[in-house]
CSV table of C-alpha atoms and ligand atoms in Angstrom, one decimal:
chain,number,residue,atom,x,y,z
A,1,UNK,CA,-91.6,36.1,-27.6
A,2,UNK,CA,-90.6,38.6,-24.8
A,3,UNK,CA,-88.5,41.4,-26.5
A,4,UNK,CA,-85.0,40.6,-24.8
A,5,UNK,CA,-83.3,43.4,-24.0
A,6,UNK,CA,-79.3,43.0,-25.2
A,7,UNK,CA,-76.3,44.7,-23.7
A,8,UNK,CA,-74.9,44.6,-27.3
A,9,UNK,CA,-76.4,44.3,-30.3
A,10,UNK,CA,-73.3,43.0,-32.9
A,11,UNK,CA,-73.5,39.5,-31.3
A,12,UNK,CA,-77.2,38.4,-30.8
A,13,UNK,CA,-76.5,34.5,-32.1
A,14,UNK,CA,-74.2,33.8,-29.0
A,15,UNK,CA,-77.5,32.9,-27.2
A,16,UNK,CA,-81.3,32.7,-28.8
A,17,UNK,CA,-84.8,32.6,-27.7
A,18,UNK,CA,-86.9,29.6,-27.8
A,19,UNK,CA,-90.4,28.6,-27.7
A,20,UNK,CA,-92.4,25.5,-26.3
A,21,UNK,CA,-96.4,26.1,-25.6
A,22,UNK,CA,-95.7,29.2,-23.3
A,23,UNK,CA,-92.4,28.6,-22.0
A,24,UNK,CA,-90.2,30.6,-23.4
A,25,UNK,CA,-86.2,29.7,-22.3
A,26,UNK,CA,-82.2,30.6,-23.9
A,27,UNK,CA,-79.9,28.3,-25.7
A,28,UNK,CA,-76.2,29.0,-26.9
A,29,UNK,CA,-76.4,27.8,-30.3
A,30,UNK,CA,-72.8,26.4,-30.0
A,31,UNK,CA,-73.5,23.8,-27.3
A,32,UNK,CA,-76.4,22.8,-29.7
A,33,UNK,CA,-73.9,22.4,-32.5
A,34,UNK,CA,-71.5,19.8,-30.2
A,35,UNK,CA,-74.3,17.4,-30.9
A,36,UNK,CA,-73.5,15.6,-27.9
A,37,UNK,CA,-75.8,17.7,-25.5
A,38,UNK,CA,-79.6,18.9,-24.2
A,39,UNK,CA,-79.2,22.4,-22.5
A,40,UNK,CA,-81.2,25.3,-21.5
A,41,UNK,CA,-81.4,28.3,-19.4
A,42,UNK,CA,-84.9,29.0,-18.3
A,43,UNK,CA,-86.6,32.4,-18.0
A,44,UNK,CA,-89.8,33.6,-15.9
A,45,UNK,CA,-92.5,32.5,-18.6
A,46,UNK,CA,-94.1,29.3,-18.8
A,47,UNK,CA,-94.1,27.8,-15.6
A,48,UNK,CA,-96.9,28.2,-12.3
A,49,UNK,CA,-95.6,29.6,-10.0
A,50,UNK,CA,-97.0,32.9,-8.4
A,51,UNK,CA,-95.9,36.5,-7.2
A,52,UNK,CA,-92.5,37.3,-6.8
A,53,UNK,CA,-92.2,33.9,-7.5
A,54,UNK,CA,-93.8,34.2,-11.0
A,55,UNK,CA,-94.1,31.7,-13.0
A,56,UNK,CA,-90.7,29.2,-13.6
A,57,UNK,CA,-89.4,29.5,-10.1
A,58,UNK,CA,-87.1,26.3,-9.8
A,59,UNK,CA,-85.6,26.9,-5.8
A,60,UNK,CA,-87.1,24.7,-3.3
A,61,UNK,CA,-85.9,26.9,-0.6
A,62,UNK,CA,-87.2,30.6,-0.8
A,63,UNK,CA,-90.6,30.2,0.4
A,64,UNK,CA,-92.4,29.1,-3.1
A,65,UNK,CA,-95.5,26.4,-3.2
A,66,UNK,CA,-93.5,23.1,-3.8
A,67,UNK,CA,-96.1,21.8,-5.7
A,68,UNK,CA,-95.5,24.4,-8.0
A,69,UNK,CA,-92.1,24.0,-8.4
A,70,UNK,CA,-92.6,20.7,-9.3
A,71,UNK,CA,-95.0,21.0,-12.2
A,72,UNK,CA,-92.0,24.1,-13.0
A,73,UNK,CA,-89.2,21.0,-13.2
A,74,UNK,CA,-91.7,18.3,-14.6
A,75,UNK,CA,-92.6,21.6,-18.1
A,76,UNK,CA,-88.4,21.9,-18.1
A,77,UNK,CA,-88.1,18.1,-18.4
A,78,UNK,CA,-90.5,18.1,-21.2
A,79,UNK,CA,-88.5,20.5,-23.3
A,80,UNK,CA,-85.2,18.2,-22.1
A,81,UNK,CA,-87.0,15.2,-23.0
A,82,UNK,CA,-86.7,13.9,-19.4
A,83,UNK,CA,-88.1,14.0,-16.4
A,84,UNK,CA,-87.0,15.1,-12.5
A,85,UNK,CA,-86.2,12.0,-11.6
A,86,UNK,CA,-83.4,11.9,-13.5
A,87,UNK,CA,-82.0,15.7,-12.7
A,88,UNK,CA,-79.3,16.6,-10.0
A,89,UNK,CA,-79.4,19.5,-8.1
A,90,UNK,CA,-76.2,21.6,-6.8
A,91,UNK,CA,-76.1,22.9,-3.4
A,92,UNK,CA,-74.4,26.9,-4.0
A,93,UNK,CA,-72.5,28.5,-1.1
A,94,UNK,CA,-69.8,30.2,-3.3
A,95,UNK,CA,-67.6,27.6,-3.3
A,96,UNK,CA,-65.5,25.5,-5.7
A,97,UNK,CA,-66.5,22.2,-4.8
A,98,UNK,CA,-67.5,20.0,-7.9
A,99,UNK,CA,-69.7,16.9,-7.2
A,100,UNK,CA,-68.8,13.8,-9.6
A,101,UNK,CA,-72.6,12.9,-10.3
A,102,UNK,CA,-73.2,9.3,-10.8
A,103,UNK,CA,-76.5,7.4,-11.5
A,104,UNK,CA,-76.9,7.1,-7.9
A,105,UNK,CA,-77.5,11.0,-7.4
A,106,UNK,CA,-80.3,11.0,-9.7
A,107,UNK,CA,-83.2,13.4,-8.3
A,108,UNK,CA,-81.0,14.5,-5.4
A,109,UNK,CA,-82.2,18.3,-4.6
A,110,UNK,CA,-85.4,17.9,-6.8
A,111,UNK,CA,-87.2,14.5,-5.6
A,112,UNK,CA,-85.7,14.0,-2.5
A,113,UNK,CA,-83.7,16.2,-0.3
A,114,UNK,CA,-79.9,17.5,-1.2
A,115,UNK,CA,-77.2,14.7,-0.1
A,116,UNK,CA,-74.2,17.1,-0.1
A,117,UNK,CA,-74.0,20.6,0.9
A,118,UNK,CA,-71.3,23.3,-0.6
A,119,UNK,CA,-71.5,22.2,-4.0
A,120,UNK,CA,-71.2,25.1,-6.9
A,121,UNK,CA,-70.1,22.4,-9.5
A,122,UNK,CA,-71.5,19.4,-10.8
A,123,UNK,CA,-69.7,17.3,-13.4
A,124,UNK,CA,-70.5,13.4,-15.2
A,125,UNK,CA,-70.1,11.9,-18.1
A,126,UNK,CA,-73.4,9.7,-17.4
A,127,UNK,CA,-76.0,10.1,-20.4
A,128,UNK,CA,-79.8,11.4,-19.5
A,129,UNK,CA,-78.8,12.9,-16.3
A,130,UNK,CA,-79.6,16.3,-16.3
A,131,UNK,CA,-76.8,18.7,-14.5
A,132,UNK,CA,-79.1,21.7,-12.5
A,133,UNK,CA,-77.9,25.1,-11.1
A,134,UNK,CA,-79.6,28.3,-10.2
A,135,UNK,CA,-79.0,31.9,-10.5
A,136,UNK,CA,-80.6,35.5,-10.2
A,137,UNK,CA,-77.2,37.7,-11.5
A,138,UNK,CA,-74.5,35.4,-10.6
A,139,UNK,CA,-72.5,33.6,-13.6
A,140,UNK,CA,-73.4,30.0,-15.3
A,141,UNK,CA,-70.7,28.3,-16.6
A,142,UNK,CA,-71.5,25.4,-19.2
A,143,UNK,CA,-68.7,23.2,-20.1
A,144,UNK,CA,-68.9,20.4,-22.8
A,145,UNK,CA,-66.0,17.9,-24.4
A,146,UNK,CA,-67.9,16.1,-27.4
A,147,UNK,CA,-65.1,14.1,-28.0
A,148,UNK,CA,-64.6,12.0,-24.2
A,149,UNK,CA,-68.6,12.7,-23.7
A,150,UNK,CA,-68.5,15.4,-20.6
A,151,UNK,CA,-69.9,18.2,-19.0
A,152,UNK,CA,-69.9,20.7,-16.5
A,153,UNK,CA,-72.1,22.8,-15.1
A,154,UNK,CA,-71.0,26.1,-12.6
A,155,UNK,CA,-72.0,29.0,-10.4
A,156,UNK,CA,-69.6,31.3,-10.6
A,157,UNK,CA,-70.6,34.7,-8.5
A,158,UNK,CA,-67.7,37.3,-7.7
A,159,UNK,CA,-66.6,34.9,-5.1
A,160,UNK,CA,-66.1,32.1,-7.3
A,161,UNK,CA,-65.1,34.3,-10.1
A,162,UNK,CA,-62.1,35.3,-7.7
A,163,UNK,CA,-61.4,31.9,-6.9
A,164,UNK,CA,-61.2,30.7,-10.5
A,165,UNK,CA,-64.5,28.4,-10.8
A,166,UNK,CA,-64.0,27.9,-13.8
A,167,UNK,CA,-60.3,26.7,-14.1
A,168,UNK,CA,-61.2,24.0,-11.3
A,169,UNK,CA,-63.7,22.6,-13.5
A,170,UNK,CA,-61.9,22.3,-16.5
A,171,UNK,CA,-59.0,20.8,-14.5
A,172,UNK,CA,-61.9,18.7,-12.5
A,173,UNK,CA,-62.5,17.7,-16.2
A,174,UNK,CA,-59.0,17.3,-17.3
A,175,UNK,CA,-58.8,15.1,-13.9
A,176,UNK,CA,-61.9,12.9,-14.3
A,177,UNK,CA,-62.7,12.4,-18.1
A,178,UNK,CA,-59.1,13.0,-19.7
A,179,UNK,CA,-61.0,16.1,-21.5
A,180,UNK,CA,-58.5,18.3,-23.1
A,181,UNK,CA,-58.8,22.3,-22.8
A,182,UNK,CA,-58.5,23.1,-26.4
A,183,UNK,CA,-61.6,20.7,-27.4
A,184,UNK,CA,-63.8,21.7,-24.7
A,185,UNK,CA,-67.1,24.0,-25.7
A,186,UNK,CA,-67.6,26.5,-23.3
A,187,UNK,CA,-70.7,29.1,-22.7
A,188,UNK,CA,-71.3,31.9,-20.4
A,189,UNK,CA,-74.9,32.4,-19.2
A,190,UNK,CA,-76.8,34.8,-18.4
A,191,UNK,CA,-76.0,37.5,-15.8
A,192,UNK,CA,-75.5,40.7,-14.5
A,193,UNK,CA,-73.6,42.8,-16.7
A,194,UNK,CA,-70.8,45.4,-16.2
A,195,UNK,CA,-72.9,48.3,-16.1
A,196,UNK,CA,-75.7,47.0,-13.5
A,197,UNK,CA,-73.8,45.6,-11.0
A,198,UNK,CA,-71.9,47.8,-9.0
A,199,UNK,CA,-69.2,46.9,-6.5
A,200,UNK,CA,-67.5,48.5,-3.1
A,201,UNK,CA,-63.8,48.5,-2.8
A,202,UNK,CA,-63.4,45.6,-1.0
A,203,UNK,CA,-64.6,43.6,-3.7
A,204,UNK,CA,-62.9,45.9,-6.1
A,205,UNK,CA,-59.6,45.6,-4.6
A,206,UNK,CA,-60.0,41.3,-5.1
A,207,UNK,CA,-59.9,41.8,-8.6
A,208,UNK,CA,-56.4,43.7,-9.0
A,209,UNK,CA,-54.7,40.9,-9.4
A,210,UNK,CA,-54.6,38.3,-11.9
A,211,UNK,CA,-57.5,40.0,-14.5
A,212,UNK,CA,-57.5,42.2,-17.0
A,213,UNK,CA,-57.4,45.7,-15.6
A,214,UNK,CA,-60.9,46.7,-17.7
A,215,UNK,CA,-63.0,44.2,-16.0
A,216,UNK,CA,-63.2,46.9,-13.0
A,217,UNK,CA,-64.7,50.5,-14.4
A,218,UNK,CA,-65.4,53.3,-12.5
A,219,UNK,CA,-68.2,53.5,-10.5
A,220,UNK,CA,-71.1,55.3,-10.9
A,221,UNK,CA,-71.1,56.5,-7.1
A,222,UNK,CA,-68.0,57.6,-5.0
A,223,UNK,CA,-65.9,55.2,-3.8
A,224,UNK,CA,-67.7,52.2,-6.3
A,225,UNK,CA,-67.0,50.6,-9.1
A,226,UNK,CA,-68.6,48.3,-11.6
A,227,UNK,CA,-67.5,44.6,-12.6
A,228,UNK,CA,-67.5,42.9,-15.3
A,229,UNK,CA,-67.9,39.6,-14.5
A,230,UNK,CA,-68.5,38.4,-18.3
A,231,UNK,CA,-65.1,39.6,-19.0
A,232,UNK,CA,-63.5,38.3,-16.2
A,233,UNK,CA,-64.8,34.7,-16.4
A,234,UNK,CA,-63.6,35.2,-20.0
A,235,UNK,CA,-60.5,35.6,-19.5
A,236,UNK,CA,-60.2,32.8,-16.9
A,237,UNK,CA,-61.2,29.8,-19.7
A,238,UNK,CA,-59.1,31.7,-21.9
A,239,UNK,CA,-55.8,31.4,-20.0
A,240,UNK,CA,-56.6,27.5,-18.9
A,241,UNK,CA,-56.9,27.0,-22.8
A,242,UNK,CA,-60.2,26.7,-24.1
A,243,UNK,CA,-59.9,29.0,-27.6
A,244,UNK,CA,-61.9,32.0,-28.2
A,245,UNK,CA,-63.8,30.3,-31.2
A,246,UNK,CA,-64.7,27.8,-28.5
A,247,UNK,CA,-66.7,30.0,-26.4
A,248,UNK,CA,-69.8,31.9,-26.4
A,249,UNK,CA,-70.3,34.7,-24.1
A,250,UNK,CA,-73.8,35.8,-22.9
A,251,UNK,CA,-74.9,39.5,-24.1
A,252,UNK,CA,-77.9,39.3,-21.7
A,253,UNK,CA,-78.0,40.7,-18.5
A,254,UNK,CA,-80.9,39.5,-15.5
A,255,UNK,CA,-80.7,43.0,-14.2
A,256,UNK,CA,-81.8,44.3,-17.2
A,257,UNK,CA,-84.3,42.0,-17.6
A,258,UNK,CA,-86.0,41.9,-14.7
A,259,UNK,CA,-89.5,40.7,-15.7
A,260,UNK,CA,-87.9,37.6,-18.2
A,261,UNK,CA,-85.0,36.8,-15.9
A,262,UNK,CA,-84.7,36.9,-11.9
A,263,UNK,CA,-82.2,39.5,-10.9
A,264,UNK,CA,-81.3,39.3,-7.1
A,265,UNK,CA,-80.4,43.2,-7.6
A,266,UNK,CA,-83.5,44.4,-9.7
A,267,UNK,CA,-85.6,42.5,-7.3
A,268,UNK,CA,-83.8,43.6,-3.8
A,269,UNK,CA,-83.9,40.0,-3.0
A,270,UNK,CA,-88.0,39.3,-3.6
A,271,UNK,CA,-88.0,36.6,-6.0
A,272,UNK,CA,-87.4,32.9,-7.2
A,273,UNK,CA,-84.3,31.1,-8.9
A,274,UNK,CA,-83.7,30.7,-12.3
A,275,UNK,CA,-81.6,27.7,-13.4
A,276,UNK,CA,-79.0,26.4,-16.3
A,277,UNK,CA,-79.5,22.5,-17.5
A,278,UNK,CA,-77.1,20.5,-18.8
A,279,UNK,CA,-77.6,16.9,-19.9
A,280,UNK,CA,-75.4,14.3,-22.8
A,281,UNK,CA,-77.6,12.9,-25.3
A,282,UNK,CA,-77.8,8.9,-25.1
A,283,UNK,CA,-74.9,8.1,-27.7
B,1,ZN,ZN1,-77.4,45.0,-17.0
């Protein structure tokens, strides 16, 4: 397997390597151990997809062969044990709009075109539907509550980090499937971390308030600063209640990564999406 590169060493069980035929992708061992769910986060290897697109490219929308991105969602739904008729697509602008996704939105943004725009959240509590959202630095959040059978699945960039993505979905949660903060399961994917992503003031400056002062570091260059976007989204599901044993938090970074994971930064913008899945098992 592709020697990952960690951003700390003491805690490499948080989220594992694994291997089908070629494809290799990440799982967060405690989502597996809920028992409830299918998940992965997919990497670069294994799928068909070619040049800056190479090879699991899973976006419709940045220029790749859609016939390759098919065969790329048919090989994921393999190692799901499904099939992309019955995954659902978000539509990411940065927001904090959460789709309820019902049977009826099966294959929306995969075999048939997107029904909603402005959609960074998706959330059900409908077995063998597969929950699908894509990144290249920006944060997946995974949600699961074993005991009323729910997930969540989030993009949470610094925009949505600011606005608190991830408290809306556990209250979207609390809301809609009468889930309870301290038995949720949560994970946090695969990123960039604090040392590779670099921030002006203005960004800075929206992260004063309301997070722990260490999430901002100095920069590297004058007038920057670097944020940690791990910590922050941390320290979000912390305060709405999910405890720490609860949570695993990614020690992988996309940036530093760049030819296992697609890093919007590493790659100045030249590449395809990754993307998290999230499906219940069939009780
Ligand atoms: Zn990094």
């Amino acid at each position: 397997m592709y020697p990952l590169s960690r951003t700390d060493s003491r805690d490499t069980d948080s989220i594992q390597q694994r291997q089908k035929g070629e494809l290799e992708y990440l799982v967060f061992p405690k989502l597996e151990e809920t028992g409830v769910v299918e998940h992965l986060f997919t990497t670069r290897t294994g799928g068909v997809s070619n040049g800056i697109y190479s090879t699991m490219n899973l976006s419709f929308s940045r220029g790749d062969d859609l016939e390759c991105v098919r065969e790329n969602y048919r090989r994921i739904g393999e190692v799901l044990g499904t099939d992309p008729e019955h995954m659902v697509a978000s539509k990411q602008t940065h927001t904090t709009n959460i789709h309820l996704v019902t049977k009826a939105d099966a294959g929306n943004g995969i075999t048939r075109p997107s029904v909603y725009d402005d959609i960074d959240g998706l959330a059900t509590d409908i077995p063998g539907i597969a929950l699908v959202t894509f990144y290249a630095d920006c944060v997946p959040l995974y949600f699961v509550d074993p005991v009323h059978r729910a997930i969540g699945l989030a993009h949470s960039g610094w925009r949505g980090t600011v606005a608190g993505m991830g408290a809306c979905m556990v209250r979207y949660m609390q809301e809609h499937f009468n889930s309870r903060p301290e038995e949720l399961v949560a994970a946090i994917g695969p990123s960039i971390c604090v040392d590779c992503y670099e921030v002006s003031e203005e960004v800075a400056e929206q992260f004063r308030e309301g997070f722990p002062e260490d999430v901002l570091q100095p920069g590297k260059a004058p007038g920057k600063y670097q944020l940690d976007l791990w910590k922050a989204n941390q320290s979000i599901l912390l305060r709405v209640g999910i405890p720490p044993e609860h949570m695993a938090v990614t020690n992988v970074c996309t940036c530093h990564n760049p030819e296992y994971l697609f890093s919007h930064r590493a790659s100045h913008g030249q590449r395809g999406n990754l993307a998290a899945f999230l499906m219940l098992k069939e009780s």
